[in-house]
PDB file of C-alpha atoms in Angstrom:
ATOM      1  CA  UNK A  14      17.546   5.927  -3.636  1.00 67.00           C
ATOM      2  CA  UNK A  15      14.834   6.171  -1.263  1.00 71.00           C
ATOM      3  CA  UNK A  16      13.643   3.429   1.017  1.00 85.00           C
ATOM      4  CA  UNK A  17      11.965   2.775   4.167  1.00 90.00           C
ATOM      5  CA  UNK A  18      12.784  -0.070   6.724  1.00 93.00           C
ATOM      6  CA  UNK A  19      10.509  -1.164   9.843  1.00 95.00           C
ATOM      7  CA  UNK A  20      12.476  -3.102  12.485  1.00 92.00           C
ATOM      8  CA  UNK A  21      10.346  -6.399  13.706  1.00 91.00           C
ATOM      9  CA  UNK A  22       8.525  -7.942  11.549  1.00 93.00           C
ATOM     10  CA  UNK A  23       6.366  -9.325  14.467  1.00 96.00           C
ATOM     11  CA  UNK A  24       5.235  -7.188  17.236  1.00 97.00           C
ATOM     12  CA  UNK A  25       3.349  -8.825  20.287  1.00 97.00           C
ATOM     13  CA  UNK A  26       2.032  -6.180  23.588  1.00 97.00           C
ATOM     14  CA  UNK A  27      -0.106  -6.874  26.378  1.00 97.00           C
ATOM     15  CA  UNK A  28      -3.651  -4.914  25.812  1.00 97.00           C
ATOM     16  CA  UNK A  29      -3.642  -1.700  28.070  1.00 97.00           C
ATOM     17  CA  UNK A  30       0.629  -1.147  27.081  1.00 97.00           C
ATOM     18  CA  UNK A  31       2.219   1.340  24.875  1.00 97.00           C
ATOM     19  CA  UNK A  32       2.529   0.643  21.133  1.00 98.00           C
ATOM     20  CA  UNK A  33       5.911   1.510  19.102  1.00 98.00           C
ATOM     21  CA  UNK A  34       6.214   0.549  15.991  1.00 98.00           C
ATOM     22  CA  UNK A  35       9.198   1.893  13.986  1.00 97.00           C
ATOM     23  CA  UNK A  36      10.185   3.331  10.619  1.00 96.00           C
ATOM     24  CA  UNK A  37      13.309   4.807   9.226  1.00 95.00           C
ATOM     25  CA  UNK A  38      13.699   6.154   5.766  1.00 91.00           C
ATOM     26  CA  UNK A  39      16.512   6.731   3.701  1.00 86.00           C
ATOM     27  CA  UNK A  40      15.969   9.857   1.628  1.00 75.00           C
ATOM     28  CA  UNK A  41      18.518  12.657  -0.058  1.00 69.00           C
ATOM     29  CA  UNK A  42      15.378  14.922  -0.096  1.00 70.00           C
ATOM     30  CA  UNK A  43      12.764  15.666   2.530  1.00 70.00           C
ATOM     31  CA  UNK A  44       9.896  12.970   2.610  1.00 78.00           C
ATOM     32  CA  UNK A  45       6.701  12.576   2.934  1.00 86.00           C
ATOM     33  CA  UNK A  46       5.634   9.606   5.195  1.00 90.00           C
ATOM     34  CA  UNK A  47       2.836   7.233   5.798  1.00 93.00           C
ATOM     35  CA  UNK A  48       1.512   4.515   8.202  1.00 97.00           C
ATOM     36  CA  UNK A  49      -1.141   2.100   6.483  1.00 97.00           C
ATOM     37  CA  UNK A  50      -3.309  -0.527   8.537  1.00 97.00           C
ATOM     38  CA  UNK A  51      -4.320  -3.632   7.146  1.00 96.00           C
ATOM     39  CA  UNK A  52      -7.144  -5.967   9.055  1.00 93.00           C
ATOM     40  CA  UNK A  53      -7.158  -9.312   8.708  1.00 89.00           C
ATOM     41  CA  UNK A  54      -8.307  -9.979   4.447  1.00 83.00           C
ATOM     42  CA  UNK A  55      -8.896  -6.186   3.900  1.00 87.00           C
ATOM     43  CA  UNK A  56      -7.089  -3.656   1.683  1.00 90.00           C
ATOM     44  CA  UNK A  57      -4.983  -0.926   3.226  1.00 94.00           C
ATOM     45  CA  UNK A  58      -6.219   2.033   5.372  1.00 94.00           C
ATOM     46  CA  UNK A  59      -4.230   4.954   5.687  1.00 94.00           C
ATOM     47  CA  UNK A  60      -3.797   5.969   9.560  1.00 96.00           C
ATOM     48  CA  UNK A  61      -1.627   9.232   9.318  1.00 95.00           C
ATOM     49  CA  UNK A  62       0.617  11.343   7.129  1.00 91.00           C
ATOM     50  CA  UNK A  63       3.359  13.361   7.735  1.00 90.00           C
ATOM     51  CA  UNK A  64       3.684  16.251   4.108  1.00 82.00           C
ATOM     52  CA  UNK A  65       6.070  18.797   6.107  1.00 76.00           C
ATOM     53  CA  UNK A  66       3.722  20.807   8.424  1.00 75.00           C
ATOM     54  CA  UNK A  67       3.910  19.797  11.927  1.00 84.00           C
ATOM     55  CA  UNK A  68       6.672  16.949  12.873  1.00 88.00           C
ATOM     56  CA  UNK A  69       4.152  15.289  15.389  1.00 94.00           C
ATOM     57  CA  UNK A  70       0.830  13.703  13.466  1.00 94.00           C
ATOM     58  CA  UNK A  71      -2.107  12.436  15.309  1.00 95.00           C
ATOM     59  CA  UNK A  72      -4.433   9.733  13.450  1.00 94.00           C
ATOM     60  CA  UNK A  73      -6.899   7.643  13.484  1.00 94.00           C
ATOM     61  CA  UNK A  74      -7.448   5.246  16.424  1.00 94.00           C
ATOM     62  CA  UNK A  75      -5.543   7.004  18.438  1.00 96.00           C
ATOM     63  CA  UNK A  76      -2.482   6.928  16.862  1.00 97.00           C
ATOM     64  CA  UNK A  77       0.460   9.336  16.294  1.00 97.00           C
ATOM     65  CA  UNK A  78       4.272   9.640  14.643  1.00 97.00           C
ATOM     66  CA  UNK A  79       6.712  11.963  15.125  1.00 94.00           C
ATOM     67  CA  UNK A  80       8.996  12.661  12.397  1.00 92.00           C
ATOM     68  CA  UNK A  81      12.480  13.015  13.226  1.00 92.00           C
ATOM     69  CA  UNK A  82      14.972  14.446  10.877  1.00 88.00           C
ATOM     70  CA  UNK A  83      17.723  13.941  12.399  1.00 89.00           C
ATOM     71  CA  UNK A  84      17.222  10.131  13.294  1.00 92.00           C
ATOM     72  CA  UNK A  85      15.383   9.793   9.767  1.00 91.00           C
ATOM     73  CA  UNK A  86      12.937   8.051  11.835  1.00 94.00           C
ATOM     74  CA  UNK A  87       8.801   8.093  11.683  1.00 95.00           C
ATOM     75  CA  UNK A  88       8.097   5.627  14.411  1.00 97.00           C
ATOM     76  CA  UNK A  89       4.342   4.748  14.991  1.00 98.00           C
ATOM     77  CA  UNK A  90       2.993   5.251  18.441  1.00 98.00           C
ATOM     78  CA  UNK A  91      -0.742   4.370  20.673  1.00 98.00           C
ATOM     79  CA  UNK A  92      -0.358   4.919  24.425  1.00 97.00           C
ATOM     80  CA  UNK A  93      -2.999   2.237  25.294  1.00 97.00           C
ATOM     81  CA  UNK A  94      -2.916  -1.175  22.855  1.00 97.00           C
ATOM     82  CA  UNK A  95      -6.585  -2.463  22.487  1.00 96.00           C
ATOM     83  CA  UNK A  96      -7.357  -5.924  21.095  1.00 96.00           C
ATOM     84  CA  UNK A  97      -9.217  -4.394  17.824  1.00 95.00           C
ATOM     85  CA  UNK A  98      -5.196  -2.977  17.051  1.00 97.00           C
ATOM     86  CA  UNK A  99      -4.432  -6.527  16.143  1.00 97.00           C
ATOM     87  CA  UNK A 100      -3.106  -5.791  12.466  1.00 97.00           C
ATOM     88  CA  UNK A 101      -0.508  -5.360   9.913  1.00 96.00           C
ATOM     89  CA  UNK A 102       1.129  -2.032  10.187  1.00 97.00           C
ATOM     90  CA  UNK A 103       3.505  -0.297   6.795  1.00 96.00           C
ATOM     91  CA  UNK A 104       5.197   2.430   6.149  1.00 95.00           C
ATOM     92  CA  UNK A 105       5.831   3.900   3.754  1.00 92.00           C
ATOM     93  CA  UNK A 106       7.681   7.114   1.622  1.00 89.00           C
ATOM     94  CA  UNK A 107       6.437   8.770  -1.175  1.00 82.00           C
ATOM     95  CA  UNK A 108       8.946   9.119  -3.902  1.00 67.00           C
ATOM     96  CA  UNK A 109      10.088  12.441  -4.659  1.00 64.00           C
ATOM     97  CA  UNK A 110      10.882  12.435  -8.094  1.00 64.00           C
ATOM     98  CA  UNK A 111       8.347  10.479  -9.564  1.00 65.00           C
ATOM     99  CA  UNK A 112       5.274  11.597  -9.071  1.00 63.00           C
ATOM    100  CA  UNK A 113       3.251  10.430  -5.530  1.00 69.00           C
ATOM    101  CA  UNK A 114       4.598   6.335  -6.036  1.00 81.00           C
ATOM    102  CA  UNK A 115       4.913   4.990  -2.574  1.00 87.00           C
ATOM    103  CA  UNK A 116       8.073   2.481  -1.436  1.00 88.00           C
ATOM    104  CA  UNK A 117       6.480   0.686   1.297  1.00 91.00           C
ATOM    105  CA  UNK A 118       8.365  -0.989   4.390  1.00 92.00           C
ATOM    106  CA  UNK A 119       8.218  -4.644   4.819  1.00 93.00           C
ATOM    107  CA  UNK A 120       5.465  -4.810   7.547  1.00 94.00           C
ATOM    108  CA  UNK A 121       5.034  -5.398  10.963  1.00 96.00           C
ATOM    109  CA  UNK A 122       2.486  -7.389  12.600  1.00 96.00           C
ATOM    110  CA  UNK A 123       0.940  -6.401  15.882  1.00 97.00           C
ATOM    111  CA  UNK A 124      -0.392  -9.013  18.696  1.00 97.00           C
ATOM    112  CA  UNK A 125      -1.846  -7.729  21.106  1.00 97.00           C
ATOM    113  CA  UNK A 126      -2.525 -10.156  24.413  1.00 96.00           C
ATOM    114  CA  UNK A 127      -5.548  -9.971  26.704  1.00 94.00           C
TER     115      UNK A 127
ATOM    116  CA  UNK B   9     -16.554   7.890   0.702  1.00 70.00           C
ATOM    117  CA  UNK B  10     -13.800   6.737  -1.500  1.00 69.00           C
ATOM    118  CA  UNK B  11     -14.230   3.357  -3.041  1.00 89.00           C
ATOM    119  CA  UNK B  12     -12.028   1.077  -4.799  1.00 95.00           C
ATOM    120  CA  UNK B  13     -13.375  -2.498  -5.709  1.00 95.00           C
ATOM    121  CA  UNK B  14     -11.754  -5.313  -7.078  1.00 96.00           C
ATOM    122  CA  UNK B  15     -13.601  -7.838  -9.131  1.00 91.00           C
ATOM    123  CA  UNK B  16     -12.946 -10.984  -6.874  1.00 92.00           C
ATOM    124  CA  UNK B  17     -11.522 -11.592  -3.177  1.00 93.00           C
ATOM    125  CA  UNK B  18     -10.564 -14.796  -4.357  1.00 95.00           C
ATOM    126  CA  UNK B  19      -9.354 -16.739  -7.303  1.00 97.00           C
ATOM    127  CA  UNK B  20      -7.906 -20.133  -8.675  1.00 97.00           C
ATOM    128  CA  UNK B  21      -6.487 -20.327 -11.668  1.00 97.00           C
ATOM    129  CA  UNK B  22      -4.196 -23.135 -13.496  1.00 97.00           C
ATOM    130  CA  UNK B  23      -0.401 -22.557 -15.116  1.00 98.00           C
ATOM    131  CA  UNK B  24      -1.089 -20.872 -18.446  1.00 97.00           C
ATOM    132  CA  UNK B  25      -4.211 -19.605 -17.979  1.00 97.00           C
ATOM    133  CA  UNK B  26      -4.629 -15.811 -19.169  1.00 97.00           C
ATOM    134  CA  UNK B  27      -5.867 -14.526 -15.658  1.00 97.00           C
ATOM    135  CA  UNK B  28      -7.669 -10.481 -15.554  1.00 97.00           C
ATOM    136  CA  UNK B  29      -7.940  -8.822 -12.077  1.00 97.00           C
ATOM    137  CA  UNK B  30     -10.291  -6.036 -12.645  1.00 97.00           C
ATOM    138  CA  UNK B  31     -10.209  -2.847 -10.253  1.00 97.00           C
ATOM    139  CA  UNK B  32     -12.670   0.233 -10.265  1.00 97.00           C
ATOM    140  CA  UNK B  33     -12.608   3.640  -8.560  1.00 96.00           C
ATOM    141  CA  UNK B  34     -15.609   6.000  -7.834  1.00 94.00           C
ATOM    142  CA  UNK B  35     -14.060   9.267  -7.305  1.00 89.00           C
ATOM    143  CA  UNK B  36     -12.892  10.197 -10.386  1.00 90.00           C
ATOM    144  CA  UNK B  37      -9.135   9.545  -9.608  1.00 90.00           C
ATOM    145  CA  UNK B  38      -6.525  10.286 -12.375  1.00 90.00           C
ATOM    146  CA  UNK B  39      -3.760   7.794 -10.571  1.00 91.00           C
ATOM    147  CA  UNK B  40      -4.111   4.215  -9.988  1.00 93.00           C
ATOM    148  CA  UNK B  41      -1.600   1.400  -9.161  1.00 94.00           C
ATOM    149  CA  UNK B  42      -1.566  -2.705  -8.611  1.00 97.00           C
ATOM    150  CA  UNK B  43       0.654  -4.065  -6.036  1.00 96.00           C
ATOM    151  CA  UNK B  44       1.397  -7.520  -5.387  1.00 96.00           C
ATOM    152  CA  UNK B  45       1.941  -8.163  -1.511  1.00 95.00           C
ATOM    153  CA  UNK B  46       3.758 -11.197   0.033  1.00 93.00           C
ATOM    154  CA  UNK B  47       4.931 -12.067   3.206  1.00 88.00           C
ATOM    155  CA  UNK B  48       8.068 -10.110   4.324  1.00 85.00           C
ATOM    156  CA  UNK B  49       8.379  -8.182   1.348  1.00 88.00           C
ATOM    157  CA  UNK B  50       5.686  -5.790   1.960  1.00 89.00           C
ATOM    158  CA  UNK B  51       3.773  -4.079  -0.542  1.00 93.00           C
ATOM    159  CA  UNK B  52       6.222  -4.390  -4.499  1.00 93.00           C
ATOM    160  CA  UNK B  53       4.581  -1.931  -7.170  1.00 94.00           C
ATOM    161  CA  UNK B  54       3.885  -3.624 -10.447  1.00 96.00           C
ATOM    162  CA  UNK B  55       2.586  -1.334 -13.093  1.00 96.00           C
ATOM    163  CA  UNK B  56       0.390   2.541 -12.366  1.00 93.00           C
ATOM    164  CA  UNK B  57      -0.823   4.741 -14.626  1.00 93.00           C
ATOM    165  CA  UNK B  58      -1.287   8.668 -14.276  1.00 88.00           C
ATOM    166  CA  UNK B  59      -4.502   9.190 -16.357  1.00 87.00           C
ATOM    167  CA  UNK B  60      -6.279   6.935 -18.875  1.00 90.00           C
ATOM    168  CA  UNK B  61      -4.262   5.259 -21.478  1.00 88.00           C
ATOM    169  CA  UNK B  62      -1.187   6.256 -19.620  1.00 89.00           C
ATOM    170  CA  UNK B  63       0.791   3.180 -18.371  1.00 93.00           C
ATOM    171  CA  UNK B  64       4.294   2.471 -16.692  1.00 92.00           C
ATOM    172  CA  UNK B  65       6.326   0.314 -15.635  1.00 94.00           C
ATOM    173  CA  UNK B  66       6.904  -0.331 -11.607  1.00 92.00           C
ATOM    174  CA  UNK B  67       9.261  -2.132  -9.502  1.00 91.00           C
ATOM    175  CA  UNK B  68       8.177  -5.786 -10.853  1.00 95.00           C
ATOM    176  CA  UNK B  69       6.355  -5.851 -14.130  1.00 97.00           C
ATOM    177  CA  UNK B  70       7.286  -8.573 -15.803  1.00 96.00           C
ATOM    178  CA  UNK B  71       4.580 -10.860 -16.575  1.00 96.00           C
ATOM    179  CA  UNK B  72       2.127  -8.773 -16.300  1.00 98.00           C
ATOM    180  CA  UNK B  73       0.783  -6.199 -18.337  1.00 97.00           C
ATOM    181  CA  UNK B  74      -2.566  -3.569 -17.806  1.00 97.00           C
ATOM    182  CA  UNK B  75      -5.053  -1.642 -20.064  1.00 96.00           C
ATOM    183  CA  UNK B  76      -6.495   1.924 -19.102  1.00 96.00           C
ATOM    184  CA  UNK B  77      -9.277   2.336 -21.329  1.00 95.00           C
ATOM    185  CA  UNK B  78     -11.548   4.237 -18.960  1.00 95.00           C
ATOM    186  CA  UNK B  79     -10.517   6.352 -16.029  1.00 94.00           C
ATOM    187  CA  UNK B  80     -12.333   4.747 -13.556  1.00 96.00           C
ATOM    188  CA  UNK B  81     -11.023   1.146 -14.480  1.00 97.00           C
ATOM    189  CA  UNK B  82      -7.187  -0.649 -14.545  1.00 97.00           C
ATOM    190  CA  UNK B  83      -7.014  -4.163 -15.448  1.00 97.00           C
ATOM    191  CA  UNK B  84      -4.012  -6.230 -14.410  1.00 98.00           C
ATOM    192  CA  UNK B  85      -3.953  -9.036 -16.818  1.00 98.00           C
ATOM    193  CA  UNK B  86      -1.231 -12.193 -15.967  1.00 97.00           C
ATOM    194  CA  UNK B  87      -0.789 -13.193 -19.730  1.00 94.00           C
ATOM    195  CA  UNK B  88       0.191 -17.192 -19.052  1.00 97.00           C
ATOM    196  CA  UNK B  89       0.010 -17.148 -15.113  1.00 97.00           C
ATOM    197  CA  UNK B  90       2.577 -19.174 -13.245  1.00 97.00           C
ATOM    198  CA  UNK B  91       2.863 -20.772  -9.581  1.00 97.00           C
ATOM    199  CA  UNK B  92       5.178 -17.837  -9.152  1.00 97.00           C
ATOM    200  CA  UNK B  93       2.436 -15.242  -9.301  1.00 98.00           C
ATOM    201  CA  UNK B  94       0.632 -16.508  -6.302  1.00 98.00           C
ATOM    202  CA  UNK B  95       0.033 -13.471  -4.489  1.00 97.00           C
ATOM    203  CA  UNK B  96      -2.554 -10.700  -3.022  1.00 96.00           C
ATOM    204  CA  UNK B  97      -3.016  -8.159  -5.537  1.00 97.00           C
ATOM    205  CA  UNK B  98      -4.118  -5.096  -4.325  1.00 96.00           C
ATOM    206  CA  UNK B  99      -5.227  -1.776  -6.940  1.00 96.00           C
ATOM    207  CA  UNK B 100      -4.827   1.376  -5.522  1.00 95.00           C
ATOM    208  CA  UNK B 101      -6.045   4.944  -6.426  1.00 93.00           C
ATOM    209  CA  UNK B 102      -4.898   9.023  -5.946  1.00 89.00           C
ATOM    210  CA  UNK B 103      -6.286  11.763  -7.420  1.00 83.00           C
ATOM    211  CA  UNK B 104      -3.370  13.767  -8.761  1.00 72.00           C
ATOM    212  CA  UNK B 105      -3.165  16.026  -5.733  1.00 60.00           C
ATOM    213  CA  UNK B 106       0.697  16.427  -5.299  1.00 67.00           C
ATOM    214  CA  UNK B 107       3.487  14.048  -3.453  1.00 65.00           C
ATOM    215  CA  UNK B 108       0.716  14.014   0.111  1.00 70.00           C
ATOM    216  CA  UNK B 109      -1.966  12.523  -1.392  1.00 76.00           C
ATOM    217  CA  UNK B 110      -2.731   9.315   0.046  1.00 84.00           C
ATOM    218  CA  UNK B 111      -3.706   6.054  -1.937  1.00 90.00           C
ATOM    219  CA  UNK B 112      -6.982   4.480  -1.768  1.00 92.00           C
ATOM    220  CA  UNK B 113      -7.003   0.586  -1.834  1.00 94.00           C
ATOM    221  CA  UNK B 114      -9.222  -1.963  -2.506  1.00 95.00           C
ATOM    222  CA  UNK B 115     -10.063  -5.288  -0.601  1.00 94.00           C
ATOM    223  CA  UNK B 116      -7.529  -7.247  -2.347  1.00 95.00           C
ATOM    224  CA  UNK B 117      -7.549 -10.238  -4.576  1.00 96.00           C
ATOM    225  CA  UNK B 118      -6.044 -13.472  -3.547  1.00 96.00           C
ATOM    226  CA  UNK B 119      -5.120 -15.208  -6.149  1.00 97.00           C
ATOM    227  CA  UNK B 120      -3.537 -18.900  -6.334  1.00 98.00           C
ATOM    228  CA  UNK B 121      -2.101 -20.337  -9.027  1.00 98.00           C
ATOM    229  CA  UNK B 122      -1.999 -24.513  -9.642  1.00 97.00           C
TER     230      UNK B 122
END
């Protein structure tokens, strides 16, 4: 079965320092992948997508994942945090077999400190 | 632009009442799905359909139920609501595009049940 897991549910960095927020899957088939923002009472926002062309994605806001196969890992980067980043980050996997439903991760909340 | 709305940001509603949560897409989107999201559990399907009068079931359907009459519209109805239910609701939508096509959400309802 596939499934996606993001380790820490809470996230806290200085403004200014390097974001990582991280994703593994568990799929018997390749994946695709996605990172969703959500701002404080919004909906969700997609911020990248990785659909098997290049393993390294660039997004929105400055934001990029690297898929890596071997590590079954699609960890969410920013070099530079900025206080507007203050959100709730998920991933999530788009089921194979079934027709574009997503299995989301948990969540992870990003602080980010002045 | 893509836009989903959702009939209200906010609701109250008492044990037993027959509760609707109406969603509607612009952009003439064959797939749409309601999630219900709580805290540390991410983002749990509930029902999505794949064109109108097309329904199924997701990870968590039971008490709820949803009518496709129109393609632009999906109704998530809570037939005797419960202090269970509690919850954002958030509809989503995807034109049938293939397993990369990202979902569209809306705003999100919060709804709270007395």
């Amino acid at each position: 079965a596939q499934s996606v897991t993001q380790l820490g549910s809470h996230v806290s960095v200085s403004e200014g320092a390097l974001v990582l927020l991280r994703c593994n899957y568990s799929s018997s088939v390749p994946p695709y992948l996605f990172w969703y923002v959500q701002y404080p009472n919004q909906g969700l926002q997609l911020l990248l997508k990785y659909t098997s062309a290049a393993t390294l994605v660039k997004g929105i806001n400055g934001f990029e994942a690297e898929f890596k196969k071997s590590e079954t890992s699609f960890h969410l980067t920013k070099p530079s945090a900025h206080m507007s980043d203050a959100a709730e980050y998920f991933c999530a996997v788009t089921l194979y077999n079934q027709g574009g439903k997503l299995i989301f991760g948990q969540g992870t909340e990003l602080s980010v400190k002045p | 632009d893509v836009k989903v709305t959702q009939s209200s940001r906010y609701l109250v509603k008492r044990t037993g009442e027959k509760v609707f949560l109406e969603c509607v897409q612009d952009m003439d989107h064959e797939n749409m799905f309601w999630y219900r999201q709580d805290p540390g559990l991410g983002l749990r399907l509930i029902y999505f359909s794949y064109d109108v009068k097309m329904k199924e079931k997701g990870d968590i359907p039971e008490g709820y139920s949803v009518s496709r009459e129109k393609k632009e519209r999906f109704s998530l109805i809570l037939e005797s609501a419960s202090t269970n239910q509690t919850s954002m609701y958030l509809c989503a939508s995807r034109p049938h595009l293939g397993l990369g096509g990202e979902q569209y959400f809306g705003p999100g309802t919060r709804l709270t049940v007395t």
